[in-house]
Coordinates of C-alpha atoms in Angstrom, one line a residue:
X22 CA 18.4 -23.5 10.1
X23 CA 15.0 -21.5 9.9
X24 CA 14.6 -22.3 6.3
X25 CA 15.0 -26.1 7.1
X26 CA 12.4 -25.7 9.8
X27 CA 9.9 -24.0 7.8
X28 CA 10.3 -26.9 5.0
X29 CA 9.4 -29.6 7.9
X30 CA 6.6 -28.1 9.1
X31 CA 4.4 -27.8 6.3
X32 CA 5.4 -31.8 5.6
X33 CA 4.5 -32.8 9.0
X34 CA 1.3 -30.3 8.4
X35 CA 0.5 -33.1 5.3
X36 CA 1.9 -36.1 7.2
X37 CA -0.5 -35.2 10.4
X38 CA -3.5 -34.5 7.7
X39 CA -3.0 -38.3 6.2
X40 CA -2.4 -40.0 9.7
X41 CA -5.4 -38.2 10.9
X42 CA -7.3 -38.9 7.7
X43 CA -6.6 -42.8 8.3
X44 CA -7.5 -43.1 11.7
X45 CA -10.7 -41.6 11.2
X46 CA -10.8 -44.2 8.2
X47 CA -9.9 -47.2 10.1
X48 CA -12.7 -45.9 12.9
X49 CA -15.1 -45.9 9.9
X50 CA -14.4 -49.4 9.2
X51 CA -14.5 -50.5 12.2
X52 CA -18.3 -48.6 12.9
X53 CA -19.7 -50.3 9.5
X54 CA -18.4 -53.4 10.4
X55 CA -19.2 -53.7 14.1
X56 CA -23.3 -51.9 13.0
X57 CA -23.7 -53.7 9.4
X58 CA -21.4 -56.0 8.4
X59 CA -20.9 -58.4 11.4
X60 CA -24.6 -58.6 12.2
X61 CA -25.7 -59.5 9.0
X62 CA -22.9 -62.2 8.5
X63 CA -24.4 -63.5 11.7
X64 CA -27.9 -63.3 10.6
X65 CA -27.3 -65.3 7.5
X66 CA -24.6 -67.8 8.7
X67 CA -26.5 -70.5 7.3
X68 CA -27.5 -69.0 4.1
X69 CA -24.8 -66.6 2.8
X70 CA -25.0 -65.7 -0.6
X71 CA -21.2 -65.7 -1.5
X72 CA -21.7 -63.4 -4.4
X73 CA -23.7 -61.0 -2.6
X74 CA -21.4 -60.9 0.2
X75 CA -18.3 -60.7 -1.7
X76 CA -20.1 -57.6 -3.6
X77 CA -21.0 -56.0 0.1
X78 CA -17.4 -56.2 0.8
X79 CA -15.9 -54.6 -2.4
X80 CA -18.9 -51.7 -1.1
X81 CA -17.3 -51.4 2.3
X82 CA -13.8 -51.2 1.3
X83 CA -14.5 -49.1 -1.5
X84 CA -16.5 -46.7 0.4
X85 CA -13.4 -46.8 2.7
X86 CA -11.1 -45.4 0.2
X87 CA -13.6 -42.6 -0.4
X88 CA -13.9 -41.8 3.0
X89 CA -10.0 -41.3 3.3
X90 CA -10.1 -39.1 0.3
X91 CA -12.8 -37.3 1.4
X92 CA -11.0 -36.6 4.8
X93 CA -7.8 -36.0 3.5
X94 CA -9.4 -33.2 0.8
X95 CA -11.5 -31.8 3.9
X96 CA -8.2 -31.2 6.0
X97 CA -6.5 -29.9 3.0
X98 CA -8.9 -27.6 1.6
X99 CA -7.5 -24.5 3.0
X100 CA -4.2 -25.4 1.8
X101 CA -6.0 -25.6 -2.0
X102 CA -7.5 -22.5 -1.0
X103 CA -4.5 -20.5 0.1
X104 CA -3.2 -22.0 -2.8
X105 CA -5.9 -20.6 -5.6
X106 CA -5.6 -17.1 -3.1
X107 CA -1.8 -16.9 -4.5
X108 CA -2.4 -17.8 -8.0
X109 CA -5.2 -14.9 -8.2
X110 CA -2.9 -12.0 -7.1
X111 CA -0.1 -13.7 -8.5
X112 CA -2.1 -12.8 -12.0
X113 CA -3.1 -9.3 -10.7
X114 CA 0.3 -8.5 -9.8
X115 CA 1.6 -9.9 -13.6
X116 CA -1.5 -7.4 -15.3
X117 CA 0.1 -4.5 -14.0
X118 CA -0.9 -4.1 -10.2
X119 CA 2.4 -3.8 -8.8
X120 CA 2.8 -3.7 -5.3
X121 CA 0.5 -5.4 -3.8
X122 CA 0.5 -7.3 -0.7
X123 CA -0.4 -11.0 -0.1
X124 CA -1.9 -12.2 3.3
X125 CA 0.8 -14.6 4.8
X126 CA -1.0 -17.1 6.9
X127 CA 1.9 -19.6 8.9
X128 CA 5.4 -20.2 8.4
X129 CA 5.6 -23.1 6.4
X130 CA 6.3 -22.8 2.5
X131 CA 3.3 -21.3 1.2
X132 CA 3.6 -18.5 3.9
X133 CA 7.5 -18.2 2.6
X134 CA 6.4 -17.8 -0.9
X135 CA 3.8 -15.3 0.3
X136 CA 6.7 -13.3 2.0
X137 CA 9.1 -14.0 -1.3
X138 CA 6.2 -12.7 -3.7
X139 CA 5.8 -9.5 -2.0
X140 CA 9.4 -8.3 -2.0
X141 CA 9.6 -9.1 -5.5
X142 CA 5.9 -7.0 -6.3
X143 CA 7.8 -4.0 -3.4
X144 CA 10.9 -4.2 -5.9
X145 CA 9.0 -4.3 -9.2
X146 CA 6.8 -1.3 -8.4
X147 CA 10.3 0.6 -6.7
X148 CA 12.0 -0.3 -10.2
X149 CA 9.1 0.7 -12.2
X150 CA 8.3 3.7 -10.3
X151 CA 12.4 4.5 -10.9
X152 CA 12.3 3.9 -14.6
X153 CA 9.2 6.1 -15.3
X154 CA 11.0 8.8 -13.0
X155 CA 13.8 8.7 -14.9
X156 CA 11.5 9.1 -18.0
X157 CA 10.2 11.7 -17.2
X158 CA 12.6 13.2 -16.0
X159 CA 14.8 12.3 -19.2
X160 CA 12.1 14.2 -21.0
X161 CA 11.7 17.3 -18.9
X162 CA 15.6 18.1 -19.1
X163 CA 15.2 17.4 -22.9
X164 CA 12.5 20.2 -23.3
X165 CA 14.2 22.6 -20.9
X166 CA 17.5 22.1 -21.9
X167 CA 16.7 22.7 -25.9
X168 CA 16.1 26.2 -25.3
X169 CA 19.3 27.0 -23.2
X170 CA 21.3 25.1 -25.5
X171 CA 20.2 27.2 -28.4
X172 CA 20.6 30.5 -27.0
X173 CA 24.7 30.2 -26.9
X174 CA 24.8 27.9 -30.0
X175 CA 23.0 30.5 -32.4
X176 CA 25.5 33.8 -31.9
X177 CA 28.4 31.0 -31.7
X178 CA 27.5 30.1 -35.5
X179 CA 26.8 33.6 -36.2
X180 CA 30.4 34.7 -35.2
X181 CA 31.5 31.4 -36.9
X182 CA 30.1 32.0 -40.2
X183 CA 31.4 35.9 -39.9
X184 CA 34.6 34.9 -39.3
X185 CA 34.8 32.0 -41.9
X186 CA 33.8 34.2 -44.8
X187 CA 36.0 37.1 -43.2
X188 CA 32.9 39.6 -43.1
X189 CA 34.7 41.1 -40.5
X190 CA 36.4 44.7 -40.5
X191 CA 39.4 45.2 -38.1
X192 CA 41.8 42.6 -36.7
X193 CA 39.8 44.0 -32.8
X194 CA 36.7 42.8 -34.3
X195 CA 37.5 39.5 -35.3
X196 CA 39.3 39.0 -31.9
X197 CA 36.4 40.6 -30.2
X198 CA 34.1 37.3 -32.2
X199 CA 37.1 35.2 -31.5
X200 CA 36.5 36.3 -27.8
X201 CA 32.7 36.2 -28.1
X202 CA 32.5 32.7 -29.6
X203 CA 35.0 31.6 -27.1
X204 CA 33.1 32.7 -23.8
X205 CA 29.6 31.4 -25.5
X206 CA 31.3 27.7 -26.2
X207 CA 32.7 27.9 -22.3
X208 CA 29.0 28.8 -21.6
X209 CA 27.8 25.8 -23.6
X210 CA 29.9 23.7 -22.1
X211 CA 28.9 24.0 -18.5
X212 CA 25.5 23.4 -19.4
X213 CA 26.3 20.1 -21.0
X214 CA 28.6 19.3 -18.0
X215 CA 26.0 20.2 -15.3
X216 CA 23.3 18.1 -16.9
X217 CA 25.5 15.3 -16.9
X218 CA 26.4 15.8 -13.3
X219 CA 22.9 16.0 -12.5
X220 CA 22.1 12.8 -14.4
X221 CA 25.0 10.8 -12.8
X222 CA 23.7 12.2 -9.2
X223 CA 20.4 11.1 -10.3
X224 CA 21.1 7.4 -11.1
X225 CA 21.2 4.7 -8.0
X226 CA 24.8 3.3 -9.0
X227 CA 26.1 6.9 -7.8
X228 CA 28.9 6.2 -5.6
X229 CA 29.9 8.6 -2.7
X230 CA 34.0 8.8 -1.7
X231 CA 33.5 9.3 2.2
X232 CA 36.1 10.3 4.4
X233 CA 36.0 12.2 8.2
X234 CA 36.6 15.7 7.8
X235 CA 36.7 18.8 9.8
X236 CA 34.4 20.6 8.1
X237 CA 35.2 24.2 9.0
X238 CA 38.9 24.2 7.5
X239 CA 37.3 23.8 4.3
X240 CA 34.8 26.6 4.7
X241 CA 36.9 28.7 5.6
X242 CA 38.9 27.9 2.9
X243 CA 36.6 28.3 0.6
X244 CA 35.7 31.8 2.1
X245 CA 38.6 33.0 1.6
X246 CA 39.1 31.8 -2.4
X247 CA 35.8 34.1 -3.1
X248 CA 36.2 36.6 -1.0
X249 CA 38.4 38.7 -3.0
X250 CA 35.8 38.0 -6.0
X251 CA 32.8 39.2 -3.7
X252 CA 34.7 42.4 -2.7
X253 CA 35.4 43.2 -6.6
X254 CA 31.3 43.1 -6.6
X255 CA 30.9 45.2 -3.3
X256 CA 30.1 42.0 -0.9
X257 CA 31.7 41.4 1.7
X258 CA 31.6 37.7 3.3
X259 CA 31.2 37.5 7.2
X260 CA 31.6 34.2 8.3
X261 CA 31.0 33.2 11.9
X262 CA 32.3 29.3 11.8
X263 CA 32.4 27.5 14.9
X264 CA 36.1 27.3 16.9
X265 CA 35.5 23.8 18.1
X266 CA 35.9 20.9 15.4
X267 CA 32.8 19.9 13.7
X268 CA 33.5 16.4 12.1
X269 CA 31.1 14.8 9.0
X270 CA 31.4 11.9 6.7
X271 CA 31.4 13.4 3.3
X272 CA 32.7 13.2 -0.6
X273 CA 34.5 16.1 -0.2
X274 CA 34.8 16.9 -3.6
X275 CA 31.1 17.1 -4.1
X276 CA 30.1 18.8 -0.6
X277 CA 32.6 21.5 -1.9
X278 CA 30.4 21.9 -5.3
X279 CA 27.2 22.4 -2.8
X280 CA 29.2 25.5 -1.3
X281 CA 30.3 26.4 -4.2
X282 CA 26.5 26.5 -6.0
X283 CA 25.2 28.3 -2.8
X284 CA 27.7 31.0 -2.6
X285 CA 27.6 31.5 -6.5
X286 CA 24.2 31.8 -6.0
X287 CA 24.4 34.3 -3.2
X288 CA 26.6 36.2 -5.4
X289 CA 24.3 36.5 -8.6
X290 CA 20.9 37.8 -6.5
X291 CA 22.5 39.4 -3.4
X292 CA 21.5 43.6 -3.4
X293 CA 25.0 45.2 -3.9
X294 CA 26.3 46.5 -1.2
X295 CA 25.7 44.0 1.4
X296 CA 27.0 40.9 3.4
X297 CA 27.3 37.3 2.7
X298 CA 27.1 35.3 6.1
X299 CA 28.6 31.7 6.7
X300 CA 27.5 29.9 9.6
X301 CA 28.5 26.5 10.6
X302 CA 27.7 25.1 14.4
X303 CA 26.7 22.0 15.4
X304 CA 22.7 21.3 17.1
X305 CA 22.2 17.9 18.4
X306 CA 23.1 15.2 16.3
X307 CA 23.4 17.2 13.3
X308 CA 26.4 19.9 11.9
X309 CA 24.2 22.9 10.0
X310 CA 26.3 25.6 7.6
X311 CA 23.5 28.3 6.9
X312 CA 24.4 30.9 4.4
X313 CA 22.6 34.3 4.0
X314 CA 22.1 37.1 1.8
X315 CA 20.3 40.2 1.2
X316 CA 18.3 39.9 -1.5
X317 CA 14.7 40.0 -3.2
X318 CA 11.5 38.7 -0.9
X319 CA 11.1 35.5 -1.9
X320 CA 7.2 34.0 -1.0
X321 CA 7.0 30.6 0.9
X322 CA 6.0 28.8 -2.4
X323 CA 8.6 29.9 -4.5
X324 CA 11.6 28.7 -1.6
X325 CA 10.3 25.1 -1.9
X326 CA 10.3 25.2 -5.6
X327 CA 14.0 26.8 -5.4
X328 CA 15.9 23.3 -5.8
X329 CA 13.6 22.1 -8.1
X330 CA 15.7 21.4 -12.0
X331 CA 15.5 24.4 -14.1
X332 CA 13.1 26.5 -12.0
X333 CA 14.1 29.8 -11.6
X334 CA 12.0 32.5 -8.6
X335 CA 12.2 35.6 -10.9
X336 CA 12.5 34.5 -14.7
X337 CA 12.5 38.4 -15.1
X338 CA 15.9 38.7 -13.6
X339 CA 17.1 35.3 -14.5
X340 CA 17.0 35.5 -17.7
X341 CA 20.0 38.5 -17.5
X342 CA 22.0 36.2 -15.0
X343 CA 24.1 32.9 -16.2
X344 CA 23.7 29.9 -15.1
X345 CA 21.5 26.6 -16.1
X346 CA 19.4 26.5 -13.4
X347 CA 20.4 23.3 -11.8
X348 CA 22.9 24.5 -9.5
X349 CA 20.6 23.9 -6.9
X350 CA 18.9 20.8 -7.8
X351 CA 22.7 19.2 -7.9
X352 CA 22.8 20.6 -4.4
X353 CA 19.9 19.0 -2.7
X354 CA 20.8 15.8 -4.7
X355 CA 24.3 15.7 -3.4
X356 CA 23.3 16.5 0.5
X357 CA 20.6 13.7 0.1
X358 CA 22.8 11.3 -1.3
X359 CA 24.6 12.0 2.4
X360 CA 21.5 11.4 4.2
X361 CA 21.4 15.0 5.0
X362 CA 19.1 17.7 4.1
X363 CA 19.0 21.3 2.4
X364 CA 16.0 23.8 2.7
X365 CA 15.6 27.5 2.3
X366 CA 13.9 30.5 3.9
X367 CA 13.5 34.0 3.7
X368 CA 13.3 36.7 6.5
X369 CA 12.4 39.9 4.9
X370 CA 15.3 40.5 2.7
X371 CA 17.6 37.7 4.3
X372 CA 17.8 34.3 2.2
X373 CA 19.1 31.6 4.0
X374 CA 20.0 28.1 2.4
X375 CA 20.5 25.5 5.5
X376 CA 22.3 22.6 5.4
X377 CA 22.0 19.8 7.7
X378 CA 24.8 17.0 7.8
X379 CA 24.3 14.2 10.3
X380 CA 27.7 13.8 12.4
X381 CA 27.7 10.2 13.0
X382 CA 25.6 8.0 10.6
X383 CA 26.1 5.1 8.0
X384 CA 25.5 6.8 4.5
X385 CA 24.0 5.1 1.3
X386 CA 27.0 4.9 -1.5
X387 CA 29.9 3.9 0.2
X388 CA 33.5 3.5 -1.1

């Protein structure tokens, strides 16, 4: 119904200009006739020259039809301006300067293209903006990922090539490069299967499997599958997980990797021997599960770089421990993808990683 109305008022806008434009028209003809015409028609009565008056009339009625298409052009100049205004950024938007605005002046048509123009500029530039991201994003994983993909490749063909031309010694050293090669392809492997994760979080047709959940069952669960690993390394997990229930919309699936990154995390940088702590409580509208270790200072710039792809606070240390680097960068793409958000800070020795769920809220990627 507002579309049809929006169509009828820029004809009535057209019809109202050529009504207008005639009236004033017929008023001129009546002036000329009632100040020129008539009184010299009068004047010569007697005399008329028919050819002469004949040619004053084909003047009046002519100049009439000018003077309506003078009027009309006069009431429909800004129209023909508004008009030439769209063409103009119409062209600067089509040579490259994506999203731009246009002025919308009245709700007729022209003011609906206006409107239709900029959401298509807002969604080029979005779409533009996305494709060179993913560029250069593309390219960045390509550069940092050649290096981590040699490092297991080049002993794996090493051990390969021993064992191929049997340059080895014992039956325990070729199961010991049987071993070896083994342990570097499983190595490989989740480096190939975190980059894809990390693409597939990273595209917009990433679809989320939401369901209401209790979240602290499943931290506590999940406690209690690493805790016997963290006491074999002289942690020890303290959790202090709120009694009452603390329900979220997640992908539970993927919520559990973000736990599961953290606390592997924890695990490779936390001093030895110390605690691991697990909070979860609920503040305002949002449920938060914090978890701390002991570890290394870590400066203010360096915790905001911390779930940035590949980047790593002490390359030093990192380059003794496993892992790909994007453990964390899955993380904050999978909280965000819930409309939640991750951040760290650091306390002395204490790291904490917070995480901030909303309880009640609709979230992008919806099954």
């Amino acid at each position: 119904m507002k579309k049809f109305n929006i169509i009828i008022s820029l004809k009535l806008k057209l019809l109202t200009e050529i009504v207008f434009s005639f009236i004033l028209t017929i008023v001129y003809l009546g002036t000329i006739a009632w100040y020129f015409l008539v009184p010299y028609f009068m004047k010569h009565e007697d005399n008329i020259d028919v050819e002469f008056g004949n040619f004053l009339i084909s003047i009046y009625l002519i100049s009439a039809l000018l003077f309506f298409v003078m009027c009309f052009l006069l009431m429909s100049n800004r129209h023909i301006k508004y008009i030439k205004y769209i063409a103009k950024e119409v062209n600067l938007i089509a040579s490259g300067n994506l999203g731009k605005n246009l002025e919308v002046k009245g709700k007729d048509e022209l003011g609906e293209l206006c409107i239709n123009i900029n959401s298509m500029s807002k969604e080029l530039k979005d779409k533009f903006e996305y494709e060179r991201e993913l560029e250069r994003t593309k390219s960045e994983l390509i550069t940092n990922v050649s290096h981590d993909l040699r490092t297991p490749l080049t002993p794996i063909i090493a051990y390969l090539d021993i064992l191929r031309n049997e340059k080895f010694r014992t039956k325990e050293e070729e199961k010991e490069y049987l071993n070896s090669s083994y342990n570097l392809s499983i190595k490989l492997k989740k480096l190939i299967d975190e980059l894809f994760e990390y693409t597939k979080l990273s595209s917009k047709e990433v679809v989320l499997d939401l369901v209401e959940v209790d979240i602290c069952p499943i931290l506590n669960q999940l406690v209690g599958e690493y805790a016997p690993m963290f006491e074999s390394k002289e942690l020890r997990v303290v959790t202090q997980i709120s009694d009452a229930e603390l329900p979220v919309k997640i992908d539970v699936e993927k919520m559990v990797r973000v736990f599961e990154n953290i606390l592997s995390n924890a695990e490779k940088y936390s001093f030895k021997p110390s605690d691991i702590i697990v909070k979860a409580d609920n503040k305002g509208d949002n449920v938060v599960i914090s978890i701390s270790n002991k570890g290394e200072y870590i400066e203010q710039d360096k915790l905001s770089r911390m779930f940035e792809k590949f980047y790593r606070v002490d390359l030093s240390r990192s380059s003794n421990i496993e892992g790909s680097g994007l453990g964390l960068a899955i993380s904050k793409k999978i909280v965000e993808l819930h409309n939640g958000q991750i951040e760290a800070e650091c306390d002395g020795e204490i790291i904490t990683i917070n995480i901030k769920l909303p309880i009640n809220c609709n979230v992008g990627g919806l099954r």
